[in-house]
Short mmCIF file of C-alpha atoms in Angstrom, two decimals:
data_model
loop_
_atom_site.label_atom_id
_atom_site.label_comp_id
_atom_site.label_asym_id
_atom_site.label_seq_id
_atom_site.Cartn_x
_atom_site.Cartn_y
_atom_site.Cartn_z
CA UNK A 16 5.48 32.48 33.20
CA UNK A 17 4.46 35.53 31.19
CA UNK A 18 6.78 36.41 28.25
CA UNK A 19 6.40 40.05 27.02
CA UNK A 20 7.33 40.44 23.28
CA UNK A 21 7.59 43.33 21.00
CA UNK A 22 5.60 43.20 17.66
CA UNK A 23 7.30 43.21 14.31
CA UNK A 24 7.30 46.15 11.82
CA UNK A 25 6.71 43.71 9.03
CA UNK A 26 3.54 41.62 9.11
CA UNK A 27 1.94 38.96 7.10
CA UNK A 28 -1.08 39.76 5.13
CA UNK A 29 -4.46 39.57 6.84
CA UNK A 30 -5.82 36.92 4.43
CA UNK A 31 -9.51 36.27 3.89
CA UNK A 32 -10.59 35.18 7.39
CA UNK A 33 -13.53 36.77 9.36
CA UNK A 34 -13.00 40.40 10.33
CA UNK A 35 -11.73 41.55 13.62
CA UNK A 36 -13.98 41.28 16.77
CA UNK A 37 -12.51 43.62 19.30
CA UNK A 38 -14.62 42.01 22.11
CA UNK A 39 -12.96 38.61 21.44
CA UNK A 40 -9.51 39.74 22.22
CA UNK A 41 -7.69 38.68 25.42
CA UNK A 42 -7.39 41.16 28.24
CA UNK A 43 -10.79 42.70 27.84
CA UNK A 44 -9.85 45.51 30.20
CA UNK A 45 -7.99 47.05 27.44
CA UNK A 46 -11.12 47.04 25.19
CA UNK A 47 -11.96 50.81 25.56
CA UNK A 48 -8.45 51.99 24.93
CA UNK A 49 -8.23 49.63 21.88
CA UNK A 50 -11.42 51.02 20.44
CA UNK A 51 -10.21 54.53 20.88
CA UNK A 52 -6.86 53.91 18.96
CA UNK A 53 -8.57 51.86 16.22
CA UNK A 54 -11.21 54.47 15.65
CA UNK A 55 -8.74 57.39 15.36
CA UNK A 56 -6.23 55.41 13.23
CA UNK A 57 -8.94 54.37 10.77
CA UNK A 58 -10.34 57.98 10.62
CA UNK A 59 -6.77 59.36 10.04
CA UNK A 60 -5.86 56.82 7.31
CA UNK A 61 -9.29 57.15 5.53
CA UNK A 62 -8.78 60.97 5.30
CA UNK A 63 -5.55 62.78 4.36
CA UNK A 64 -3.12 60.16 3.10
CA UNK A 65 -0.12 62.48 3.38
CA UNK A 66 -0.86 63.56 6.86
CA UNK A 67 -1.39 59.85 7.86
CA UNK A 68 1.95 58.89 6.43
CA UNK A 69 3.63 61.72 8.34
CA UNK A 70 1.95 60.81 11.60
CA UNK A 71 2.82 57.03 11.20
CA UNK A 72 6.34 57.79 10.03
CA UNK A 73 5.98 55.90 6.68
CA UNK A 74 8.11 56.44 3.70
CA UNK A 75 6.68 56.93 0.18
CA UNK A 76 7.29 53.30 -0.50
CA UNK A 77 4.96 52.32 2.36
CA UNK A 78 2.13 54.42 1.21
CA UNK A 79 -0.03 51.31 0.79
CA UNK A 80 0.01 50.74 4.63
CA UNK A 81 -2.23 53.82 4.92
CA UNK A 82 -4.94 52.15 2.82
CA UNK A 83 -4.47 48.99 4.74
CA UNK A 84 -5.11 50.85 8.02
CA UNK A 85 -8.20 52.52 6.64
CA UNK A 86 -9.64 49.13 5.97
CA UNK A 87 -9.03 47.58 9.23
CA UNK A 88 -12.69 47.13 10.42
CA UNK A 89 -13.52 44.90 7.47
CA UNK A 90 -10.11 43.24 6.83
CA UNK A 91 -9.63 39.61 7.44
CA UNK A 92 -8.08 38.50 10.81
CA UNK A 93 -5.63 35.83 11.61
CA UNK A 94 -4.02 34.67 14.83
CA UNK A 95 -1.53 37.28 15.98
CA UNK A 96 1.22 34.51 15.98
CA UNK A 97 0.79 34.25 12.22
CA UNK A 98 0.56 38.06 11.58
CA UNK A 99 3.84 39.04 13.29
CA UNK A 100 6.94 38.13 11.24
CA UNK A 101 10.52 39.26 11.32
CA UNK A 102 13.72 38.13 13.08
CA UNK A 103 12.39 37.25 16.44
CA UNK A 104 9.33 35.54 15.14
CA UNK A 105 11.22 33.61 12.59
CA UNK A 106 13.53 32.14 15.31
CA UNK A 107 10.59 31.48 17.53
CA UNK A 108 8.82 29.59 14.68
CA UNK A 109 5.54 29.06 16.38
CA UNK A 110 4.15 26.97 13.60
CA UNK A 111 6.66 24.23 14.09
CA UNK A 112 6.26 23.76 17.82
CA UNK A 113 4.67 20.54 19.00
CA UNK A 114 1.13 20.72 20.43
CA UNK A 115 2.18 20.91 24.04
CA UNK A 116 4.60 23.79 23.35
CA UNK A 117 1.91 25.60 21.36
CA UNK A 118 -0.44 25.39 24.29
CA UNK A 119 2.29 26.90 26.55
CA UNK A 120 2.82 29.65 23.91
CA UNK A 121 -0.90 30.50 23.93
CA UNK A 122 -0.86 30.76 27.75
CA UNK A 123 2.32 32.56 28.27
CA UNK A 124 3.26 34.85 25.35
CA UNK A 125 1.96 38.44 25.23
CA UNK A 126 2.81 40.62 22.22
CA UNK A 127 2.68 44.39 22.81
CA UNK A 128 1.24 46.70 20.19
CA UNK A 129 0.70 50.41 19.54
CA UNK A 130 -2.77 49.50 18.25
CA UNK A 131 -4.00 46.57 20.43
CA UNK A 132 -2.10 47.38 23.63
CA UNK A 133 -1.22 43.70 24.02
CA UNK A 134 -2.44 40.54 22.47
CA UNK A 135 -2.03 36.81 23.04
CA UNK A 136 -0.77 34.83 19.99
CA UNK A 137 -4.07 33.15 19.42
CA UNK A 138 -6.03 36.48 19.27
CA UNK A 139 -7.24 37.08 15.82
CA UNK A 140 -6.13 40.49 14.38
CA UNK A 141 -5.75 42.01 10.92
CA UNK A 142 -2.38 43.11 9.60
CA UNK A 143 -1.79 46.82 10.38
CA UNK A 144 0.81 49.49 10.76
CA UNK A 145 0.99 51.48 14.02
CA UNK A 146 4.03 51.44 16.27
CA UNK A 147 4.08 52.37 19.98
CA UNK A 148 6.14 55.42 18.98
CA UNK A 149 3.28 57.05 17.02
CA UNK A 150 1.62 60.23 18.25
CA UNK A 151 -1.96 60.42 17.09
CA UNK A 152 -3.41 63.92 16.65
CA UNK A 153 -6.21 63.32 19.09
CA UNK A 154 -5.09 60.65 21.55
CA UNK A 155 -1.43 61.73 21.59
CA UNK A 156 1.54 59.60 22.22
CA UNK A 157 0.47 55.90 22.19
CA UNK A 158 2.99 54.88 24.94
CA UNK A 159 1.25 57.39 27.30
CA UNK A 160 -2.18 56.30 26.19
CA UNK A 161 -1.63 52.72 27.20
CA UNK A 162 -0.03 53.20 30.64
CA UNK A 163 -3.10 53.62 32.66
CA UNK A 164 -5.25 50.69 31.18
CA UNK A 165 -2.05 48.46 31.25
CA UNK A 166 -1.43 49.29 34.92
CA UNK A 167 -4.90 48.16 35.73
CA UNK A 168 -4.81 44.92 33.63
CA UNK A 169 -1.20 43.63 33.41
CA UNK A 170 -0.52 42.85 37.12
CA UNK A 171 -3.34 40.27 37.11
CA UNK A 172 -2.18 38.89 33.73
CA UNK A 173 1.26 38.38 35.24
CA UNK A 174 -0.07 36.00 37.83
CA UNK A 175 2.44 34.83 40.57
CA UNK A 176 5.21 33.56 38.34
CA UNK A 177 8.11 34.90 36.35
CA UNK A 178 7.72 37.83 33.99
CA UNK A 179 10.22 37.58 31.13
CA UNK A 180 10.41 41.02 29.57
CA UNK A 181 11.86 40.86 25.96
CA UNK A 182 10.34 44.16 24.84
CA UNK A 183 12.23 46.98 23.11
CA UNK A 184 12.33 50.32 24.93
CA UNK A 185 9.34 51.91 23.00
CA UNK A 186 7.07 49.18 24.06
CA UNK A 187 8.52 48.79 27.54
CA UNK A 188 7.32 52.35 28.02
CA UNK A 189 3.72 51.24 27.96
CA UNK A 190 3.89 49.19 31.18
CA UNK A 191 6.68 48.93 33.81
CA UNK A 192 6.25 46.29 36.31
CA UNK A 193 6.19 47.61 39.89
CA UNK A 194 6.55 46.33 43.41
CA UNK A 195 6.17 42.61 43.89
CA UNK A 196 5.74 41.90 40.23
CA UNK A 197 8.93 43.79 39.36
CA UNK A 198 10.82 41.62 41.86
CA UNK A 199 10.02 38.50 39.74
CA UNK A 200 10.62 40.28 36.42
CA UNK A 201 13.78 39.69 34.29
CA UNK A 202 14.77 41.47 31.11
CA UNK A 203 17.38 40.02 28.71
CA UNK A 204 20.28 41.73 26.91
CA UNK A 205 22.19 39.80 24.19
CA UNK A 206 25.90 40.61 24.32
CA UNK A 207 28.76 39.59 22.02
CA UNK A 208 30.88 37.59 24.41
CA UNK A 209 34.34 38.74 23.33
CA UNK A 210 33.51 42.52 23.42
CA UNK A 211 30.51 42.62 25.81
CA UNK A 212 28.76 44.85 23.32
CA UNK A 213 25.07 44.75 22.67
CA UNK A 214 24.17 43.23 19.31
CA UNK A 215 21.24 44.16 17.23
CA UNK A 216 19.97 41.75 14.66
CA UNK A 217 21.30 38.76 16.62
CA UNK A 218 19.64 40.22 19.62
CA UNK A 219 16.16 39.53 18.19
CA UNK A 220 17.18 36.11 16.91
CA UNK A 221 18.55 34.97 20.31
CA UNK A 222 15.47 36.18 22.14
CA UNK A 223 13.25 34.16 19.78
CA UNK A 224 15.42 31.13 20.32
CA UNK A 225 15.40 31.56 24.11
CA UNK A 226 11.58 31.61 24.12
CA UNK A 227 11.41 28.63 21.83
CA UNK A 228 13.84 26.72 24.10
CA UNK A 229 11.77 27.39 27.22
CA UNK A 230 8.48 26.47 25.46
CA UNK A 231 9.96 23.26 23.90
CA UNK A 232 11.51 22.14 27.22
CA UNK A 233 8.38 22.91 29.20
CA UNK A 234 10.33 25.08 31.62
CA UNK A 235 8.27 27.04 33.95
CA UNK A 236 10.59 29.10 36.16
CA UNK A 237 8.84 30.93 39.00
CA UNK A 238 11.40 33.76 39.22
CA UNK A 239 14.57 35.24 37.72
CA UNK A 240 16.91 32.89 39.65
CA UNK A 241 15.19 29.93 38.40
CA UNK A 242 15.19 31.34 34.84
CA UNK A 243 19.02 31.61 35.05
CA UNK A 244 19.22 27.92 36.07
CA UNK A 245 16.78 27.00 33.25
CA UNK A 246 18.73 28.82 30.59
CA UNK A 247 22.13 27.49 31.65
CA UNK A 248 20.55 23.93 31.65
CA UNK A 249 19.51 24.63 28.07
CA UNK A 250 22.96 25.59 27.00
CA UNK A 251 22.88 29.38 27.21
CA UNK A 252 25.81 31.37 28.75
CA UNK A 253 24.12 33.72 31.17
CA UNK A 254 25.44 36.46 33.47
CA UNK A 255 23.31 38.03 36.14
CA UNK A 256 22.79 41.57 37.34
CA UNK A 257 20.64 41.14 40.34
CA UNK A 258 18.82 44.13 41.63
CA UNK A 259 20.24 46.16 44.49
CA UNK A 260 17.11 45.97 46.45
CA UNK A 261 13.73 44.04 46.57
CA UNK A 262 10.98 45.19 44.23
CA UNK A 263 13.29 45.84 41.26
CA UNK A 264 13.59 43.85 37.97
CA UNK A 265 16.58 41.69 37.23
CA UNK A 266 18.74 41.97 34.11
CA UNK A 267 20.23 38.89 32.50
CA UNK A 268 23.09 39.01 29.93
CA UNK A 269 23.05 36.18 27.33
CA UNK A 270 26.39 35.94 25.78
CA UNK A 271 26.88 34.79 22.22
CA UNK A 272 30.22 34.01 20.39
CA UNK A 273 29.03 34.72 16.91
CA UNK A 274 27.02 37.43 15.34
CA UNK A 275 25.06 36.14 12.36
#
């Protein structure tokens, strides 16, 4: 099982660990594309601060993020699972998983990123600010920048099991499963049961809980149909929108009674 996660806008501080080593990151086929984004981002943020804030879409209150990006090559690095914070990651709570579930997380979780493309939770990265929606002056839109290298690397990373896609739309644009891989891909929507409306904040929390439940239970569904069974066994109310034809991804609706 491969679980595709969005990053978080908020991130923990880098700390005082050893600095980033690009060559040590998982999915080495993304290395050249990572180096290109890192180089331009650092140059941009080390130059005109106001231009960098504009490109990155940062408010005046987030001016310090520009300096943080400028120092990325020498900043301390920590496991990505410790860097990413926010609602989904709070609900997932990687740190409190038992040893077996943590091993499963290391194998199965893949966090998408405007800067790194995608990383595993044990990959050591510094804290940064660069969303997939950014358009760098030289490289252009990052979603488009990542499509070709992702298309080369991700099908192999997906293996032959389920792909559980929990990404937001901006990050989903960087890689869209195709063909046989798409046929064993499932995305999840979280709906308020009484109204059948999509929820926002609780959407992220529920997705974090779903991943935690699967990791804790040791569930390894091989495809979307098996995922539906596993989630129902774990107590989730799930409705299924199966694709009209083979080679298309499934959509699962997880229904929640309360929004909190």
